[in-house]
Amino acid sequence: AQTVTQSQPEMSVQEAETVTLSCTYDTSESDYYLFWYKQPPSRQMILVIRQEAYKQQNATENRFSVNFQKAAKSFSLKISDSQLGDAAMYFCAYGNFGNEKLTFGTGTRLTIIP
Amino acid sequence: DGGITQSPKYLFRKEGQNVTLSCEQNLNHDAMYWYRQDPGQGLRLIYYSQIVNDFQKGDIAEGYSVSREKKESFPLTVTSAQKNPTAFYLCATTRRVMGGYTFGSGTRLTVV
């Protein structure tokens, strides 16, 4: 079974600074996809960014980017120019073709320091 | 607007009672999912359904039941057999998992 590990239960960053959240996963598949979800205090889950394993180029969405290291099975999220609205739980998730469900990590709580 | 509606937002259950959480979607998505969220444990899959009248157990199905009689609806019943039901429950849908899920706003269930 696939597993997703987020080893940082909590992180904090100064407003306007950059922070990186870590995620590792375990799989024997070669074709899969990875996601970062944000859960603010409202508890609404929001898709931040996605990456397909066959793509070598790291995904970017505005201030959010990933560092995808396939050989190391690592998928970190970098948030640049952190804003107060970035404060949330962040979940890493894994899915693969033929297995129509996602596996989530335990989450990292990000605090933004004004 | 298309979306997912979970109701109620808050639900209280007495010991020994069954309760049903509602999840309705108008996104025309085939697949629907129920996850349970507990502090420090992330999201754990309870049940999922990829087509009407068919569903599969997830990792923590014991004490829960579901039905999928129509595409738009995937209700979750928390039975009296579930000994620790207090949690936040999230419903999600997708057309294709590779595109990611769309989530509802969740139901907070508390045993009183």
Coordinates of C-alpha atoms in Angstrom, one line a residue:
Chain A
A1 CA 0.0 0.0 0.0
Q2 CA 1.1 3.5 -0.7
T3 CA 2.0 5.7 2.2
V4 CA 2.5 9.5 2.4
T5 CA 4.7 11.0 5.1
Q6 CA 4.7 14.6 6.3
S7 CA 7.4 14.8 8.9
Q8 CA 6.7 18.4 10.0
P9 CA 3.6 18.6 12.1
E10 CA 4.0 22.4 12.5
M11 CA 5.9 25.1 10.7
S12 CA 6.0 28.8 11.1
V13 CA 7.3 31.6 8.8
Q14 CA 7.6 35.4 8.9
E15 CA 5.3 37.2 6.7
A16 CA 6.8 37.9 3.2
E17 CA 9.4 35.1 3.7
T18 CA 9.7 31.8 2.0
V19 CA 8.8 28.4 3.6
T20 CA 9.1 24.8 2.4
L21 CA 6.9 22.0 3.5
S22 CA 8.2 18.4 3.1
C23 CA 6.4 15.3 1.8
T24 CA 7.7 11.9 1.0
Y25 CA 5.8 8.9 -0.4
D26 CA 6.3 5.3 -0.9
T27 CA 5.2 3.6 -4.1
S28 CA 6.2 0.9 -6.6
E29 CA 4.3 2.6 -9.4
S30 CA 6.1 4.6 -12.1
D31 CA 3.0 6.6 -13.2
Y32 CA 1.2 8.6 -10.5
Y33 CA 0.2 12.0 -9.5
L34 CA 0.8 14.2 -6.4
F35 CA -1.2 17.0 -4.8
W36 CA -0.9 19.7 -2.2
Y37 CA -4.2 20.7 -0.5
K38 CA -4.7 23.6 1.9
Q39 CA -7.2 23.6 4.7
P40 CA -7.7 27.0 6.3
P41 CA -9.5 27.5 9.6
S42 CA -12.8 27.3 7.7
R43 CA -11.9 23.6 7.1
Q44 CA -12.7 23.8 3.4
M45 CA -10.1 21.8 1.5
I46 CA -8.6 23.7 -1.4
L47 CA -6.4 22.2 -4.1
V48 CA -3.2 24.2 -4.2
I49 CA -1.1 22.4 -6.8
R50 CA -0.7 19.1 -8.7
Q51 CA 2.1 17.2 -10.3
E52 CA 2.1 14.3 -12.7
A53 CA 5.1 11.9 -12.2
Y54 CA 5.9 11.7 -15.9
K55 CA 6.5 15.4 -16.1
Q56 CA 10.0 16.4 -15.1
Q57 CA 9.2 20.1 -14.9
N58 CA 8.1 21.2 -11.4
A59 CA 4.6 22.6 -11.2
T60 CA 4.1 26.3 -10.3
E61 CA 1.0 28.2 -9.3
N62 CA 1.7 31.8 -8.6
R63 CA 3.6 31.9 -5.2
F64 CA 3.3 28.1 -4.8
S65 CA 5.8 25.8 -6.4
V66 CA 6.9 22.2 -5.9
N67 CA 10.3 20.4 -5.8
F68 CA 9.5 17.0 -7.2
Q69 CA 12.3 14.5 -6.8
K70 CA 11.1 11.2 -8.3
A71 CA 14.0 9.1 -7.5
A72 CA 14.0 10.2 -3.9
K73 CA 10.1 10.0 -3.8
S74 CA 10.0 13.5 -2.4
F75 CA 7.4 16.3 -3.2
S76 CA 8.0 19.5 -1.2
L77 CA 5.9 22.6 -1.4
K78 CA 7.5 26.1 -1.5
I79 CA 5.5 29.1 -0.6
S80 CA 7.1 32.4 -1.6
D81 CA 6.3 35.8 -0.1
S82 CA 4.2 34.2 2.6
Q83 CA 0.9 36.0 3.4
L84 CA -1.4 35.9 6.4
G85 CA -3.9 34.1 4.3
D86 CA -1.5 31.2 3.8
A87 CA -2.0 30.1 7.4
A88 CA -3.6 26.7 7.2
M89 CA -3.1 22.9 7.4
Y90 CA -1.4 21.6 4.3
F91 CA -1.9 18.1 3.2
C92 CA 0.2 16.2 0.7
A93 CA -1.7 13.5 -1.3
Y94 CA -0.8 10.7 -3.7
G95 CA -2.8 8.8 -6.4
N96 CA -2.0 6.5 -9.2
F97 CA -3.7 5.3 -12.4
G98 CA -6.0 2.3 -11.8
N99 CA -6.4 3.1 -8.1
E100 CA -9.2 5.6 -8.0
K101 CA -8.6 7.1 -4.6
L102 CA -6.1 9.4 -3.0
T103 CA -3.9 8.7 0.0
F104 CA -3.2 11.7 2.3
G105 CA -0.4 12.6 4.7
T106 CA -1.0 13.6 8.3
G107 CA -0.7 17.3 7.5
T108 CA 1.6 20.3 8.4
R109 CA 0.1 23.2 10.3
L110 CA 1.6 26.5 8.9
T111 CA 1.6 29.6 11.0
I112 CA 2.4 33.0 9.5
I113 CA 4.1 35.4 11.9
P114 CA 3.2 39.1 11.2
Chain B
D1 CA -23.2 27.1 -9.2
G2 CA -21.9 23.6 -9.3
G3 CA -20.6 22.2 -6.0
I4 CA -20.9 19.8 -3.2
T5 CA -23.3 20.2 -0.3
Q6 CA -22.7 18.5 3.0
S7 CA -25.3 18.6 5.7
P8 CA -25.7 19.2 8.5
K9 CA -22.6 21.3 9.4
Y10 CA -22.8 20.1 13.0
L11 CA -24.4 16.9 14.3
F12 CA -24.7 15.5 17.7
R13 CA -25.2 11.8 18.4
K14 CA -26.3 10.0 21.5
E15 CA -24.7 6.7 22.5
G16 CA -26.3 3.8 20.6
Q17 CA -27.9 6.0 17.8
N18 CA -27.4 5.7 14.1
V19 CA -26.9 9.0 12.3
T20 CA -26.8 9.8 8.6
L21 CA -24.6 12.5 7.0
S22 CA -25.7 13.9 3.7
C23 CA -23.5 14.6 0.6
E24 CA -25.1 15.9 -2.6
Q25 CA -23.2 17.1 -5.7
N26 CA -24.3 18.7 -8.9
L27 CA -20.9 18.5 -10.6
N28 CA -21.9 15.4 -12.6
H29 CA -18.9 13.6 -11.2
D30 CA -18.9 9.8 -11.2
A31 CA -16.8 9.1 -8.1
M32 CA -17.6 10.1 -4.6
Y33 CA -15.7 9.6 -1.3
W34 CA -16.1 9.8 2.4
Y35 CA -13.0 10.7 4.6
R36 CA -12.7 11.0 8.3
Q37 CA -10.4 13.6 9.7
D38 CA -8.9 13.4 13.3
P39 CA -6.2 15.6 14.8
G40 CA -2.8 14.3 13.9
Q41 CA -4.1 11.5 11.6
G42 CA -4.8 13.3 8.4
L43 CA -7.6 12.1 6.2
R44 CA -8.6 8.4 6.3
L45 CA -10.8 6.8 3.7
I46 CA -14.1 5.3 4.9
Y47 CA -16.0 4.4 1.7
Y48 CA -15.9 5.3 -2.0
S49 CA -18.1 4.8 -5.0
Q50 CA -17.2 5.1 -8.7
I51 CA -20.6 4.4 -10.1
V52 CA -24.2 4.2 -9.0
N53 CA -25.2 1.1 -7.0
D54 CA -21.6 0.2 -6.4
F55 CA -19.2 1.1 -3.6
Q56 CA -16.1 -0.1 -1.9
K57 CA -14.7 -0.1 1.6
G58 CA -11.8 2.1 2.4
D59 CA -9.3 1.8 5.2
I60 CA -11.7 2.4 8.1
A61 CA -15.1 1.1 7.0
E62 CA -16.1 -0.7 10.2
G63 CA -19.1 0.9 11.9
Y64 CA -20.1 2.8 8.8
S65 CA -22.4 2.2 5.9
V66 CA -23.2 4.0 2.6
S67 CA -25.5 3.8 -0.4
R68 CA -25.3 5.2 -3.9
E69 CA -28.8 5.0 -5.4
K70 CA -28.3 8.0 -7.6
K71 CA -25.3 9.8 -9.0
E72 CA -25.8 13.0 -7.1
S73 CA -26.0 11.5 -3.6
F74 CA -23.7 9.5 -1.4
P75 CA -25.0 9.4 2.2
L76 CA -22.9 8.0 5.1
T77 CA -24.5 6.4 8.1
V78 CA -22.5 6.2 11.3
T79 CA -23.9 3.2 13.1
S80 CA -23.9 2.4 16.8
A81 CA -21.1 -0.1 16.1
Q82 CA -18.7 2.8 15.5
K83 CA -17.2 3.2 19.0
N84 CA -15.4 6.5 18.5
P85 CA -17.4 8.5 15.9
T86 CA -16.5 12.0 17.1
A87 CA -14.6 13.5 14.1
F88 CA -14.8 15.8 11.1
Y89 CA -16.2 14.1 8.0
L90 CA -15.4 15.2 4.5
C91 CA -17.1 14.2 1.3
A92 CA -15.3 14.5 -2.0
T93 CA -16.0 14.0 -5.6
T94 CA -14.0 13.7 -8.8
R95 CA -14.4 13.1 -12.5
R96 CA -10.9 11.6 -12.7
V97 CA -8.7 11.1 -9.7
M98 CA -5.7 12.4 -11.6
G99 CA -7.3 15.8 -11.6
G100 CA -7.8 15.8 -7.8
Y101 CA -10.8 15.9 -5.6
T102 CA -13.4 18.6 -5.0
F103 CA -14.4 18.7 -1.4
G104 CA -17.5 19.6 0.5
S105 CA -17.4 21.8 3.5
G106 CA -17.6 19.0 6.0
T107 CA -19.7 17.8 8.9
R108 CA -18.6 17.9 12.5
L109 CA -20.0 14.9 14.4
T110 CA -19.9 14.8 18.2
V111 CA -21.1 12.1 20.5
V112 CA -22.9 13.4 23.6

